[in-house]
Every structure is written in C-alpha cells, then in structure tokens.
Short mmCIF file of C-alpha atoms in Angstrom, two decimals:
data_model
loop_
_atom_site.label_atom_id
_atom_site.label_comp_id
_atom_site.label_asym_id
_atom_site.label_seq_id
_atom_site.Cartn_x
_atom_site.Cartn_y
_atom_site.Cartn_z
CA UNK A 4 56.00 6.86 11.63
CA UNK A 5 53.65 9.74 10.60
CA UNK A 6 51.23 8.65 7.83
CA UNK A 7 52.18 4.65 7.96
CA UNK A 8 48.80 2.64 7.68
CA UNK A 9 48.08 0.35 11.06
CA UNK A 10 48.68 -3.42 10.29
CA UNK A 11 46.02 -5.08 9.74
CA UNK A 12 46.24 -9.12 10.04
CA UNK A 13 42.88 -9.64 8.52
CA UNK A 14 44.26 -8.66 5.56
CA UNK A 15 46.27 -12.00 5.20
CA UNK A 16 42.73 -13.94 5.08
CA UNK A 17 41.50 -10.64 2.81
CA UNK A 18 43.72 -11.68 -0.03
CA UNK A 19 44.20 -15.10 0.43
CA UNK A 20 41.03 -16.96 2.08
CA UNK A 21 41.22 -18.43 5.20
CA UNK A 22 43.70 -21.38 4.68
CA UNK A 23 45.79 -19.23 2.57
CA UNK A 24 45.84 -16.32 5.26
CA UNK A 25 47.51 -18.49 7.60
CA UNK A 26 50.03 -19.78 5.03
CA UNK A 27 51.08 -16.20 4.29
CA UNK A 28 50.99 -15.17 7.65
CA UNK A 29 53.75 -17.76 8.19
CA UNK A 30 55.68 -16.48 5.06
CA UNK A 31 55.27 -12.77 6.76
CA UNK A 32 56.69 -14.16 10.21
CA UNK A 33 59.62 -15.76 8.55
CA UNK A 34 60.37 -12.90 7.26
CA UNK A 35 60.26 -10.60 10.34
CA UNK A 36 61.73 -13.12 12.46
CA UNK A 37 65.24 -12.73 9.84
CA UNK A 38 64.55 -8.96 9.80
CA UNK A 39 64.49 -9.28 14.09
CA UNK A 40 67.15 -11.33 14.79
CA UNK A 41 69.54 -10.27 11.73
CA UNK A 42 70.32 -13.92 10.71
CA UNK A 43 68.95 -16.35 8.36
CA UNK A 44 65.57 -17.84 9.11
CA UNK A 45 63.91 -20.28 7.31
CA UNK A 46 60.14 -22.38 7.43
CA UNK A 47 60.72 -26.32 7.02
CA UNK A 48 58.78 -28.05 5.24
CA UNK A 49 56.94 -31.15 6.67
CA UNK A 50 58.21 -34.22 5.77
CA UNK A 51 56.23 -37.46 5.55
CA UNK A 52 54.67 -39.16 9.07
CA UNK A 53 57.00 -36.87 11.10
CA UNK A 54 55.20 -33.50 9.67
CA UNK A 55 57.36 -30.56 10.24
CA UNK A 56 59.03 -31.55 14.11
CA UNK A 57 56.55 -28.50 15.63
CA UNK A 58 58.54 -26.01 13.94
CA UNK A 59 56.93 -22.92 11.72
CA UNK A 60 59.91 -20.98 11.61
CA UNK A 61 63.58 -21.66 12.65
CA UNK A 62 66.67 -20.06 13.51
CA UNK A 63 69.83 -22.19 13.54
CA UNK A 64 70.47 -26.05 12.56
CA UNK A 65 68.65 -29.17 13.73
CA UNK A 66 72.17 -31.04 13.99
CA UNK A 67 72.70 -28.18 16.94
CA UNK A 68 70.71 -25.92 18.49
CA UNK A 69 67.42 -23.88 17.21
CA UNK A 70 64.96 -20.93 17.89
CA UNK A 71 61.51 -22.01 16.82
CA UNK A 72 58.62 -19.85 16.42
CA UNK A 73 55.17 -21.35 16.23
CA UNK A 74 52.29 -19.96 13.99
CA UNK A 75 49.10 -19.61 14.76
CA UNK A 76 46.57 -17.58 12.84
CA UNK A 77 43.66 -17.14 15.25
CA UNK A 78 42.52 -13.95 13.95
CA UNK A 79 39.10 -14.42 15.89
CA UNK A 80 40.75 -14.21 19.06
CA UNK A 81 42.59 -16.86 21.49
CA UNK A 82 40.28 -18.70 23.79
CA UNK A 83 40.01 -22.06 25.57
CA UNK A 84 39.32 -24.13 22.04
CA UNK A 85 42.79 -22.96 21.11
CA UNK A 86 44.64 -23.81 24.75
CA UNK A 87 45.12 -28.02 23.46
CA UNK A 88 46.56 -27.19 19.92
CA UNK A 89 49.10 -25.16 21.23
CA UNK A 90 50.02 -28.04 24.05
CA UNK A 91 50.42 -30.47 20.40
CA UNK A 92 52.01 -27.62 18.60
CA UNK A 93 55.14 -27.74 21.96
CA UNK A 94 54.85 -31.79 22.49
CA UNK A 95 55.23 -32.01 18.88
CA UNK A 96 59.17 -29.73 19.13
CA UNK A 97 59.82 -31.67 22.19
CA UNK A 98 59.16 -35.00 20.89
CA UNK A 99 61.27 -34.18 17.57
CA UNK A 100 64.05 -32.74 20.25
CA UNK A 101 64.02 -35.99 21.84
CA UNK A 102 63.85 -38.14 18.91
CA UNK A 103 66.75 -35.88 16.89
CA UNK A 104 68.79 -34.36 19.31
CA UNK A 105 68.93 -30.99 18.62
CA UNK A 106 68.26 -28.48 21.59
CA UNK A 107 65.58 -26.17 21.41
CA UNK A 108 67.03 -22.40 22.86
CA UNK A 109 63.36 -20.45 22.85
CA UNK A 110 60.22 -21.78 21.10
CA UNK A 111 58.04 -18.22 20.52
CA UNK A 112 53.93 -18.34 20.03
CA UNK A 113 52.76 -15.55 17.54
CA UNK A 114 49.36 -15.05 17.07
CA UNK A 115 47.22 -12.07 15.32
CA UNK A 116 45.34 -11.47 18.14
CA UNK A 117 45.17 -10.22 22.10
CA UNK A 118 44.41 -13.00 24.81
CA UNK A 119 41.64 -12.45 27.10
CA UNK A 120 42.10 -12.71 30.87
CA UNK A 121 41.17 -15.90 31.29
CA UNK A 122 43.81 -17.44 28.16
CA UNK A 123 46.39 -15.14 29.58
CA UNK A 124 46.32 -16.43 32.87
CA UNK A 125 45.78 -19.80 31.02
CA UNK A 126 49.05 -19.04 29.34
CA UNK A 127 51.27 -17.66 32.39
CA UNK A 128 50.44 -20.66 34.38
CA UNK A 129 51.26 -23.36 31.05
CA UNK A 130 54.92 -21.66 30.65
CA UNK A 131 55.42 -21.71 34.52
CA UNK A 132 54.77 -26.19 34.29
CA UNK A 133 57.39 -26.18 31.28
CA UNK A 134 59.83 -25.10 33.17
CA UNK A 135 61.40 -28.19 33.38
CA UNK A 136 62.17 -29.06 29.80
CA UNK A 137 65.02 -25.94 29.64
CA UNK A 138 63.39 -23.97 26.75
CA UNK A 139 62.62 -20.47 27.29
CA UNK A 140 58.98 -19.76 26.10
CA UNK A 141 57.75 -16.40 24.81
CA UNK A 142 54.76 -14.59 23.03
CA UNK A 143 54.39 -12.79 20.00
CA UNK A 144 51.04 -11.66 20.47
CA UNK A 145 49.57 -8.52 17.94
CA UNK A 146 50.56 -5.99 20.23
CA UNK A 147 54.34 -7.24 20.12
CA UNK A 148 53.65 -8.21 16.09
CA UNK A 149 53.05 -4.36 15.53
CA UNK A 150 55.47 -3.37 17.39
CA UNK A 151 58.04 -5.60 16.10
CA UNK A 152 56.99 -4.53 12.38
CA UNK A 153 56.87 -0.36 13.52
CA UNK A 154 60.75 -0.92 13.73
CA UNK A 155 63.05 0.46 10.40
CA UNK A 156 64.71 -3.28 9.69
CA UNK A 157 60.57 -4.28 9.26
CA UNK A 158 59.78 -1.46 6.80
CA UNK A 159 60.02 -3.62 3.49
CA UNK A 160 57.89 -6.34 5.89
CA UNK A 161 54.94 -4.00 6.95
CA UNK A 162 55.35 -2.51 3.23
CA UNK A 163 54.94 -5.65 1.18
CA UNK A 164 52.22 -7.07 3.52
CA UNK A 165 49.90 -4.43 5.14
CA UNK A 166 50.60 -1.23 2.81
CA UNK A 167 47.49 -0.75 0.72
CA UNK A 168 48.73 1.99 -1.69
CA UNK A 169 52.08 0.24 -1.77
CA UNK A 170 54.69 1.99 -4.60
CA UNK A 171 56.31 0.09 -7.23
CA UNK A 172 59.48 -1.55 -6.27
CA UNK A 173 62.06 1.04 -7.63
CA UNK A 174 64.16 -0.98 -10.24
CA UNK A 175 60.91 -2.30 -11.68
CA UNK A 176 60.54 -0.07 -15.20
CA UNK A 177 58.28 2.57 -15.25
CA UNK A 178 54.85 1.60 -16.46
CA UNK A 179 54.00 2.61 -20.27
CA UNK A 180 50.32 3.34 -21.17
CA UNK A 181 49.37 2.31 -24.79
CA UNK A 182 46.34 4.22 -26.29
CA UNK A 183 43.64 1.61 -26.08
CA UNK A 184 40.14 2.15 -26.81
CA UNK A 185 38.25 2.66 -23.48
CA UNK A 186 35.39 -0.09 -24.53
CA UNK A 187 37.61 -2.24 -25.84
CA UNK A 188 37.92 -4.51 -22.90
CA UNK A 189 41.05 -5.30 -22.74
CA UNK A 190 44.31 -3.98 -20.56
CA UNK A 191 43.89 -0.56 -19.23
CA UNK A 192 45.14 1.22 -15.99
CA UNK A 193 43.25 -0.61 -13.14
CA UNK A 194 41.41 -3.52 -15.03
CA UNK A 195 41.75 -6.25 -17.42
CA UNK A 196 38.61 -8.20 -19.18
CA UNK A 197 36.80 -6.80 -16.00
CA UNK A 198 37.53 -9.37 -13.42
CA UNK A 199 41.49 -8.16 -12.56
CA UNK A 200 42.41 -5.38 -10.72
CA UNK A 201 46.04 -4.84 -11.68
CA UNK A 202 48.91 -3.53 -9.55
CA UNK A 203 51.36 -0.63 -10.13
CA UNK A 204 53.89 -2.92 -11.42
CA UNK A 205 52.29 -3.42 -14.42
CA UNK A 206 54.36 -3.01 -17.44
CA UNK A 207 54.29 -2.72 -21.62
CA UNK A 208 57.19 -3.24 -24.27
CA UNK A 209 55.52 -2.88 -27.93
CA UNK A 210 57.07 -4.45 -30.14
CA UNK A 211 59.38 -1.95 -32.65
CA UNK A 212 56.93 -1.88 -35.56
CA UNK A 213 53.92 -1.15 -32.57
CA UNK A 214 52.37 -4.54 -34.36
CA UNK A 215 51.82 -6.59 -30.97
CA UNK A 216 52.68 -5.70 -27.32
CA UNK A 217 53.59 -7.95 -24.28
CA UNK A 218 52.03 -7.06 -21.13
CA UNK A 219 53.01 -7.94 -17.62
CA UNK A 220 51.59 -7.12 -13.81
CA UNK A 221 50.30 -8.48 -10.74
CA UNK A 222 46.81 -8.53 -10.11
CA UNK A 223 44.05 -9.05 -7.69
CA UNK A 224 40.83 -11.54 -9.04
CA UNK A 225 37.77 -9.29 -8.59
CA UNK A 226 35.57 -12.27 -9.58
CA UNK A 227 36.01 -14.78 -8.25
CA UNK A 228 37.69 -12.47 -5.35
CA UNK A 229 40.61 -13.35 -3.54
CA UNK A 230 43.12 -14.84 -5.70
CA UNK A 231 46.26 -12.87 -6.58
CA UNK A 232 48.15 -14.31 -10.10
CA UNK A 233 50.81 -12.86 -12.32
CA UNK A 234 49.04 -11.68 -15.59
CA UNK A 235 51.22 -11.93 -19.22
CA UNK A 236 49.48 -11.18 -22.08
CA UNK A 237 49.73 -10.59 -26.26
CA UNK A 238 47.68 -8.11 -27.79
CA UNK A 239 47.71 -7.70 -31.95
CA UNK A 240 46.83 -4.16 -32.96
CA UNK A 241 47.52 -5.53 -36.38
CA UNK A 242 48.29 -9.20 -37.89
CA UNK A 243 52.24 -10.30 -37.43
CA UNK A 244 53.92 -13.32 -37.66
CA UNK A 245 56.29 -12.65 -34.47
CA UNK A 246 53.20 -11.46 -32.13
CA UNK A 247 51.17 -14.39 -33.33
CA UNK A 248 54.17 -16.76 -32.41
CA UNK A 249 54.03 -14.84 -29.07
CA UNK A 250 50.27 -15.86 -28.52
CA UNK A 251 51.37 -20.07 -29.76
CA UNK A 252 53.74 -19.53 -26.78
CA UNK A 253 51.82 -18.40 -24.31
CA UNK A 254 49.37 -21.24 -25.07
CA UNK A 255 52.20 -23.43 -24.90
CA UNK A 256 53.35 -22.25 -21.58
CA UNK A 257 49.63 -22.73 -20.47
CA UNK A 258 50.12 -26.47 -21.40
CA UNK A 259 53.57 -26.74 -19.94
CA UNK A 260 52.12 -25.53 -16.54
CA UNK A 261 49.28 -28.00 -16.64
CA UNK A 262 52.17 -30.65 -17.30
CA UNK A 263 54.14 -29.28 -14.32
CA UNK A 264 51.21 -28.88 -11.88
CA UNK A 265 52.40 -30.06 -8.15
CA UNK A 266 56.40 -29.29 -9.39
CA UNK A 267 58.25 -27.13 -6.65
CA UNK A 268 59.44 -23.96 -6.77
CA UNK A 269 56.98 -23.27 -10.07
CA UNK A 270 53.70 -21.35 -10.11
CA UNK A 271 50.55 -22.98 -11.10
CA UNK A 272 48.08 -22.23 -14.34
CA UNK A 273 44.93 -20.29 -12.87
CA UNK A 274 43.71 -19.77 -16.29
CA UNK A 275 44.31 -18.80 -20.04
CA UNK A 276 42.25 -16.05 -21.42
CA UNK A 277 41.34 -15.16 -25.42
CA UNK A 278 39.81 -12.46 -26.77
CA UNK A 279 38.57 -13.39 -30.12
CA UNK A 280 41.82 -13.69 -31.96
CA UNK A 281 43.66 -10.49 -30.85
CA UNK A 282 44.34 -11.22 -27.29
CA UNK A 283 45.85 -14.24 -25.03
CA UNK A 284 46.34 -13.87 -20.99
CA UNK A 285 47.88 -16.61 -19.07
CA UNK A 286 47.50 -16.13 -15.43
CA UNK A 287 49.57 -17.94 -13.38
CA UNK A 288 49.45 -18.40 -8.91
CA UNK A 289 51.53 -15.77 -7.31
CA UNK A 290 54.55 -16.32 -5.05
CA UNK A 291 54.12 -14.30 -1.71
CA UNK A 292 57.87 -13.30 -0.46
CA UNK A 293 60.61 -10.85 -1.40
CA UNK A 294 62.24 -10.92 -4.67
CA UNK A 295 66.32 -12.60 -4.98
CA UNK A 296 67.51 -8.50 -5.04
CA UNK A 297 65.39 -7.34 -2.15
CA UNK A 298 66.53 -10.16 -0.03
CA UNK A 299 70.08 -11.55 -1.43
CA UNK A 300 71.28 -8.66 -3.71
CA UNK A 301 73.18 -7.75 -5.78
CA UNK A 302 74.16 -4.74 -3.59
CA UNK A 303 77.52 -5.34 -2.47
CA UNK A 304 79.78 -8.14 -1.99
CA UNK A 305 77.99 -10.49 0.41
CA UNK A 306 80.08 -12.30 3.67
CA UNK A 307 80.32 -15.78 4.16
CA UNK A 308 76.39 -16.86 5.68
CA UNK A 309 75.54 -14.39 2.91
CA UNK A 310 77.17 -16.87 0.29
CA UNK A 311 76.12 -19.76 1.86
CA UNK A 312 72.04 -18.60 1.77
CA UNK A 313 73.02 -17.59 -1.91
CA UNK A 314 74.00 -21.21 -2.78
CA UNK A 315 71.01 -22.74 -0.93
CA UNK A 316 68.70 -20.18 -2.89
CA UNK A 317 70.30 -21.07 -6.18
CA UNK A 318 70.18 -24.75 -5.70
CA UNK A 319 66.28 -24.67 -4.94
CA UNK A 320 66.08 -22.67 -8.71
CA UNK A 321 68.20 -25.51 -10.49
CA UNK A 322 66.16 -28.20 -8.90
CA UNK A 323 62.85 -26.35 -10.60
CA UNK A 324 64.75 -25.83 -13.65
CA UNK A 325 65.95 -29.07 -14.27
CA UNK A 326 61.62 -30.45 -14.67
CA UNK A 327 61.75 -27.32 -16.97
CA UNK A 328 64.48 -29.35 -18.84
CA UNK A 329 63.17 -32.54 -18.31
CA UNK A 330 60.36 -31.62 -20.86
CA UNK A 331 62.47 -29.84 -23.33
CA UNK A 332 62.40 -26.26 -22.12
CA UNK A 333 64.02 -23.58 -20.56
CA UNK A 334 63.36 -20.12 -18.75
CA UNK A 335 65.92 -18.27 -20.86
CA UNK A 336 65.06 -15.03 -19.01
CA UNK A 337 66.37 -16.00 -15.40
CA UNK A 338 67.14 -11.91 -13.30
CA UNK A 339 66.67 -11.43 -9.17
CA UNK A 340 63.71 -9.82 -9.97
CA UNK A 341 61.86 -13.47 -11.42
CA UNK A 342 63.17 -15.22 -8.28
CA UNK A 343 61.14 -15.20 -5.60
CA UNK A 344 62.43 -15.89 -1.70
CA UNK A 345 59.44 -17.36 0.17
CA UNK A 346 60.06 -15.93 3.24
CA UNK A 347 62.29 -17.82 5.78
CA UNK A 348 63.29 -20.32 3.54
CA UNK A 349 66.57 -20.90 1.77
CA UNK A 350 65.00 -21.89 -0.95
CA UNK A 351 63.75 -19.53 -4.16
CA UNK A 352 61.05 -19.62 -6.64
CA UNK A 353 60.11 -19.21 -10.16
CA UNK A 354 57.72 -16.11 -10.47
CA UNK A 355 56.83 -17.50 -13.84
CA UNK A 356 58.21 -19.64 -16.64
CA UNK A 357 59.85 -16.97 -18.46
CA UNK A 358 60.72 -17.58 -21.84
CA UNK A 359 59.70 -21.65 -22.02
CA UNK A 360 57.88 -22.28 -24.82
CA UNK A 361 58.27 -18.80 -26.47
CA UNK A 362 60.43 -18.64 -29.98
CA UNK A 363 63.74 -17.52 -29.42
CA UNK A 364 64.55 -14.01 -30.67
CA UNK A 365 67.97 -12.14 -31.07
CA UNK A 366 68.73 -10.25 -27.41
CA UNK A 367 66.31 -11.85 -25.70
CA UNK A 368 66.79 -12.28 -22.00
CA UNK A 369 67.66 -9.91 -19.62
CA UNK A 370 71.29 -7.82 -18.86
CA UNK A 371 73.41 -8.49 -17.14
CA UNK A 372 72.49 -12.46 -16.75
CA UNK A 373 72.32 -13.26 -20.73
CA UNK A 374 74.40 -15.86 -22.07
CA UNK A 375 76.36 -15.26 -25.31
CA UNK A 376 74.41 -17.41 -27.66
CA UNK A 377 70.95 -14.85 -26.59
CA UNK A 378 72.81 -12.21 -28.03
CA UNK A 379 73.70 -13.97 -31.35
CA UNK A 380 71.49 -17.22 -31.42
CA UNK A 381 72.56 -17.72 -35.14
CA UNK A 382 76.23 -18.21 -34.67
CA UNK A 383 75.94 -19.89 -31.55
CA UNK A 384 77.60 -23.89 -31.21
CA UNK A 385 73.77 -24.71 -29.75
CA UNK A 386 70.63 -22.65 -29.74
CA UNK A 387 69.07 -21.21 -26.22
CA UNK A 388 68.05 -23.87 -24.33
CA UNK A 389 68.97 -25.74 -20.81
CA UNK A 390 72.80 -24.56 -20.74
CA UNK A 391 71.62 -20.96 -20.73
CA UNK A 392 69.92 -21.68 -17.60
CA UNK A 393 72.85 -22.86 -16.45
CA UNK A 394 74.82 -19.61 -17.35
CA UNK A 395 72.15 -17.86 -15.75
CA UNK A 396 72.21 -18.91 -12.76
CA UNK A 397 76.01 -18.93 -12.32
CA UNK A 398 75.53 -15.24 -13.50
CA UNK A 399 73.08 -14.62 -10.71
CA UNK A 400 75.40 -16.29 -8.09
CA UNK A 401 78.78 -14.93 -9.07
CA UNK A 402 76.93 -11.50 -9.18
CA UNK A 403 75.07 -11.36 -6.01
CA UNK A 404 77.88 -12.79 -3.95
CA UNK A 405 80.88 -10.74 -5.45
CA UNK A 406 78.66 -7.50 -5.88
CA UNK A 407 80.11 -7.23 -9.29
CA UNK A 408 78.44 -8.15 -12.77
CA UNK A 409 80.40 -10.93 -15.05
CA UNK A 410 82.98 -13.19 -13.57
CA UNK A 411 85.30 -10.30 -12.44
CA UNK A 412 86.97 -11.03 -9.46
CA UNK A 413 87.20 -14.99 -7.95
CA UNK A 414 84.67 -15.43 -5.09
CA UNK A 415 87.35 -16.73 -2.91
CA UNK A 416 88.86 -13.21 -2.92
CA UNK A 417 85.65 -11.86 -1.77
CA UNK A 418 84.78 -14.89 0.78
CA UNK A 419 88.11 -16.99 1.61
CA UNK A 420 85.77 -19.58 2.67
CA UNK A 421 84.51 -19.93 -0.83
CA UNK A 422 85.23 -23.47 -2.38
CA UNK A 423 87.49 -23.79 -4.59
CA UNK A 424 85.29 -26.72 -6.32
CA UNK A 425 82.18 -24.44 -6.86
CA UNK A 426 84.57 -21.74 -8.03
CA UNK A 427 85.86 -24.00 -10.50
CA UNK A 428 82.08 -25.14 -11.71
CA UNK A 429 81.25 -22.00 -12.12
CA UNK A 430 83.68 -20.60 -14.22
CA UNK A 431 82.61 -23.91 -16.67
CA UNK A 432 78.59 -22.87 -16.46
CA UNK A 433 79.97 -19.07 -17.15
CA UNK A 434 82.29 -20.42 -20.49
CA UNK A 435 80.73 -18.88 -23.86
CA UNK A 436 80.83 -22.12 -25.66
CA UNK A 437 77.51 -23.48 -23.88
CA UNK A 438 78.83 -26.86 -25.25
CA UNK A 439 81.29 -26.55 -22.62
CA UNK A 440 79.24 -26.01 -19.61
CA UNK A 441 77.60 -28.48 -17.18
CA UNK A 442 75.86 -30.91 -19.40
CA UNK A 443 73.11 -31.72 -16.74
CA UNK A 444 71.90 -28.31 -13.99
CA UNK A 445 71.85 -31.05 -11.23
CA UNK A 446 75.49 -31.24 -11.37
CA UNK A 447 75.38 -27.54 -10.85
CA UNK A 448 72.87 -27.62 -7.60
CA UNK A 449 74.75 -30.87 -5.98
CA UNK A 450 77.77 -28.39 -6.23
CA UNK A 451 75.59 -25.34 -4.94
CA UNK A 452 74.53 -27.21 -1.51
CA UNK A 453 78.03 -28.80 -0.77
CA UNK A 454 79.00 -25.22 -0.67
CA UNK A 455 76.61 -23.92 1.52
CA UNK A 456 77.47 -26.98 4.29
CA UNK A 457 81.09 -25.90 4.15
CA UNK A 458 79.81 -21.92 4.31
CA UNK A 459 77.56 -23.05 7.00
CA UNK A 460 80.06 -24.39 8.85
CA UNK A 461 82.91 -21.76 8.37
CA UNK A 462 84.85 -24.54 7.12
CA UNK A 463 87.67 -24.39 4.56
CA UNK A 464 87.15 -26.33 1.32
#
C-alpha cells in the first residue's frame, strides 16, 4: 500500500517498556490471529499453579480441539539463550493436552524478529523430533508478521498499533478548541501541564453558560515517558456550583479507583492533577485493544458466534460493574465506544469509570443506551444508579446483536438460536420502571454466559 508506514515492533517496548511491550504485543497477535483466521480468538488468562496450559492465544475450545499461538517478544533477535524457553513454552501445551484432553491442531511461534542460520537450522531440526506428538508446528517470524498485517482484514491492526500519525476513529466527535491563554498551562492542542502529549481524539463540551468545560483524550506521558493514560479534566473559567461539583467528582472517582485498584476489567489511577483551584485531571491506565463498535458492532445484525462473543463480552462488563455497585456507584454513561475488547479475549473493559461519583444531571448519558430515568431523573421511581447499568448493557446487547437501536425486533428472529431465557431477561433489564429490572447485574451476566455455551454450541435453548 503506497504511503503505509513499515511496522515497526520496537514500537510495542517504545510505548509501553519492556514488560509492557510484550504484553501488548500479545494483545496485537490476538488480534491478527481473529483478523487471519476470520473466527473468534481469544488470550487465556493463567490460572493459579497450572499458569496459562502454554497457550498465548487460542482458537477453538479446550473441551475439543485448539490452535495455539505462542508469544514471544525477542525483539533483540532469536539465538541459542532463547532455543530452551521455547522447548517449556511446547512441553508446557503438551503437558496441559495430556492432563485435559483437548487436542492441539497447530501450535504457531511468533516472534518480532528474523532467526539467524544457526537458530533456523536449530528450529527445522526441533519441529522435525516433534513429529510424533501429531501437532503441526509453524512460524510467525517478522517477515510473515508484516506480511500477515500488509493484508486489508489487518488494516485496523497495523493502524491502531504501528501508524504514527494515526486519524481519529470516525464516530469519535470532532475535536473543539477553546480559546485558552497560551501561558496558561493548561489543555491546549498537543500538551497538557507540560508532561502529556495528547492524541487526536481529544475532545471539549463547555458547559451552556461557557462557566466550566469537561475535557477528554488519550495521551502519551512525556515525563516520566512511556506511559499512555486516559486524561478527564474540569477547568473553571469562572466560579459555578455545577463545574465545582464536577471537580468533587473527579476527586471522588480518584478515590474510588484507589479503592478498586487490582479489580478486573477497570483501569487504574496514575494520578490526579490540580491547578490551583481552577483545574482537576484524573489520569487513569489505558486499555490497549479495539473498542465494543470496532470489534462487535453495532453494524448490522450479527449471526449466531457473533451473539455468542457479544454475550461473553457483556458478561465480563457486568462482572466489573457489579464492584462498581458493590461500593455504591455506577458508570451511568455505558456506549461501545467506553468498552474496550482486549484483543483475543471474550472479555471487555471499562475505558474509564464514566459517570461514578459525578452528580447526576438531567440527559446525562449517552444516546441511544440511556435509560428513562437519565432523561427525567426527577420523576423517576429511583434515581440513576446500578439498574441503569443494567439497562445499559441490555441496550448495548440487544443493539449490537439485532443491528437495530431499542428493543425492536426479538433476537430470536434475528438468531433462532437465541435463548429464549436471555430474551426474556432482557426485556426485564430494558423495562422503564428500573424498579422492575434485575435487582442484582450478576443475575444479568450468569444469564449472559449460559447463552453464549448454548450459542457456542449451536444448540437450541
């Protein structure tokens, strides 16, 4: 492709240190390995004494039969050191195959690098002895990695990962700019307090009287470097009782995320910024993967594996949500664009905390996933809270796997597979009268991964 930048697998280590290089490099092969092979991929996590069975990424089900592809971010080069941790990485999948069950179809080495001549001949003659155990063995050296990610089904891959002048996701809105004072140190086109370089997602909403304004965007840490984080920030150009409650909820995320530090599926604190009493940053870790609408829609009505890694997504989200509830709060402002899919997992996370700990206000939210008692909090049975999470994320659901905003059309006309016992739980979380919906968003998630065995499967509820 004329004009595409080359791929670069330093950058991985560039953005994210060393360790974190080779956790994102992971994230990026999950991803291409779905984009590949056109079917669901996911990255296990490890699990106790028995660590992750040898697996980095997976195709398939470990009650049957799997693809595995194996990780390894030597982005030094492959030499001899390197020839007796890939032996452990393939004794480790056969000694989970023998200890599980499942059969192992092709286990796949990928590494950001070339072999020399002596490795490669190292390599040829280490598949040739394994033989034996039935699996066929193959290598995704950088050569084939660049290839693989040259290909059109890879362009949001290579895009997300190794584009350095990378555009704006397209429904993002456009970016205001607010006349601020060039000295004054705070949010301007490329910097923030002088140690963030933002992204071109960054984005303004003033409030209507232009009192306060809420700022969002990624950004890279200049200082320390390497540290990406999601910036949201209050700024008072004059005193108001609404932008001042703004800043008491930021804070009060800030302590939330202390609270929740270690939680699943939620980001982490990296710091809370002031600026004498006019401006409060929180800056949270970022989530590396595709957003819920890049990877799972809503586009158009989704098939039956499409529904079933829609359920498995969701359920991830409630789990998070429900240590959100747990200590009195809620996201309130739950969209595919806040839910991020790290990459080969069915499993999505929260890009930030949303509304938890903020005041609610009239409208708040975001169309076409806000429940009724956002719009009019004041006539509402209950006040925003945990059941509008629970809307929420029906919304998302019903949405993404119908293709159609609002309960419309019954999912089992759009998959016949659908159960009939989610459909039915579904249309309770959706009911106006949050009173009426699932009292507890476990119920919701146990409900959410029953489906996705029977979508797995193929089987009728």
């Amino acid at each position: 492709m004329t004009g595409m930048p080359s791929v670069n697998f330093l950058a991985h280590a560039m953005r994210q240190n060393e360790a974190g290089g080779r956790i994102e490099f992971e994230q990026m092969l999950g991803m291409l390995v779905q984009a590949i092979e056109g079917i669901q991929a996911r990255i296990p996590e490890p699990s106790g004494s028995e660590g992750d069975w040898g697996i980095d990424v997976l195709i398939g089900e470990l009650h049957g039969r799997v693809s595995i592809w194996q990780a390894k971010y030597y982005i030094d080069g492959f030499n001899s050191k390197h020839h007796e941790k890939v032996r452990r990485s393939f004794k480790s999948a056969l000694d989970a195959r023998a200890k599980h069950h499942h059969v192992i179809d092709r286990w796949i080495l990928c590494i950001p690098c070339t072999m020399p001549p002596a490795s490669d001949r190292w390599w040829g003659e280490w598949v040739e002895q394994q033989e034996d155990t039935g699996i066929k063995i193959g290598l995704w050296d950088e050569n084939k990695l660049r290839d693989l990610l040259a290909r059109p089904e890879a362009d949001h891959i290579r895009n997300l990962y190794y584009n350095p002048y990378r555009s704006p996701v397209d429904d993002h809105p456009a970016p205001i700019t607010l006349a601020v004072p060039a000295d004054d140190g705070q949010w301007r086109p490329g910097w923030i307090n002088g140690h963030h370089l933002l992204h071109e997602d960054a984005v303004e909403t003033p409030a209507a009287d232009r009192s306060w304004v809420w700022r969002q965007a990624t950004a890279d840490r200049i200082s320390p470097p390497g540290q990406r984080v999601v910036l949201r920030q209050v700024q008072l150009f004059r005193d108001s009782p609404h932008g001042r409650a703004r800043q008491d909820g930021l804070v009060d995320q800030a302590a939330l995320l202390d609270d929740l530090a270690g939680v699943r599926g939620l980001p982490r604190k990296a710091e809370l910024i002031r600026v004498g009493d006019s401006v409060v940053t929180l800056a949270t870790t970022y989530s590396a993967g595709s957003s819920w609408r890049e990877a799972l829609g809503p586009a158009t009505a989704l098939d039956r594996l499409g529904a079933a890694a829609v359920t498995a997504a969701a359920a991830a989200v409630c789990d998070s949500l429900h240590e959100l509830h747990r200590r009195g709060h809620a996201h309130r402002a739950l969209s595919p664009d806040v839910l991020i899919l790290r990459e080969g997992r069915l499993a999505a996370v929260l890009r930030d905390l949303g509304l938890a700990a903020i005041p609610v206000t009239p409208g708040e939210g975001i169309a076409p996933y806000q429940a009724p008692e956002q719009l009019r909090p004041g006539l509402a049975p209950v006040p925003p809270g945990p059941s509008t999470d629970i809307y929420q994320v029906a919304a998302l659901v019903h949405h993404s796997i119908s293709g159609m905003p609002g309960a419309v059309l019954p999912l089992r006309a759009v998959v016949p597979e659908f159960p009939d016992v989610l459909e039915d739980m579904l249309a309770r979380a959706l009911d106006a009268d949050p009173t009426r919906r699932p009292a507890d968003i476990r119920v919701l998630a146990a409900e959410l991964r029953r489906a996705r065995e029977v979508l797995s499967r193929g089987a009728m509820s």
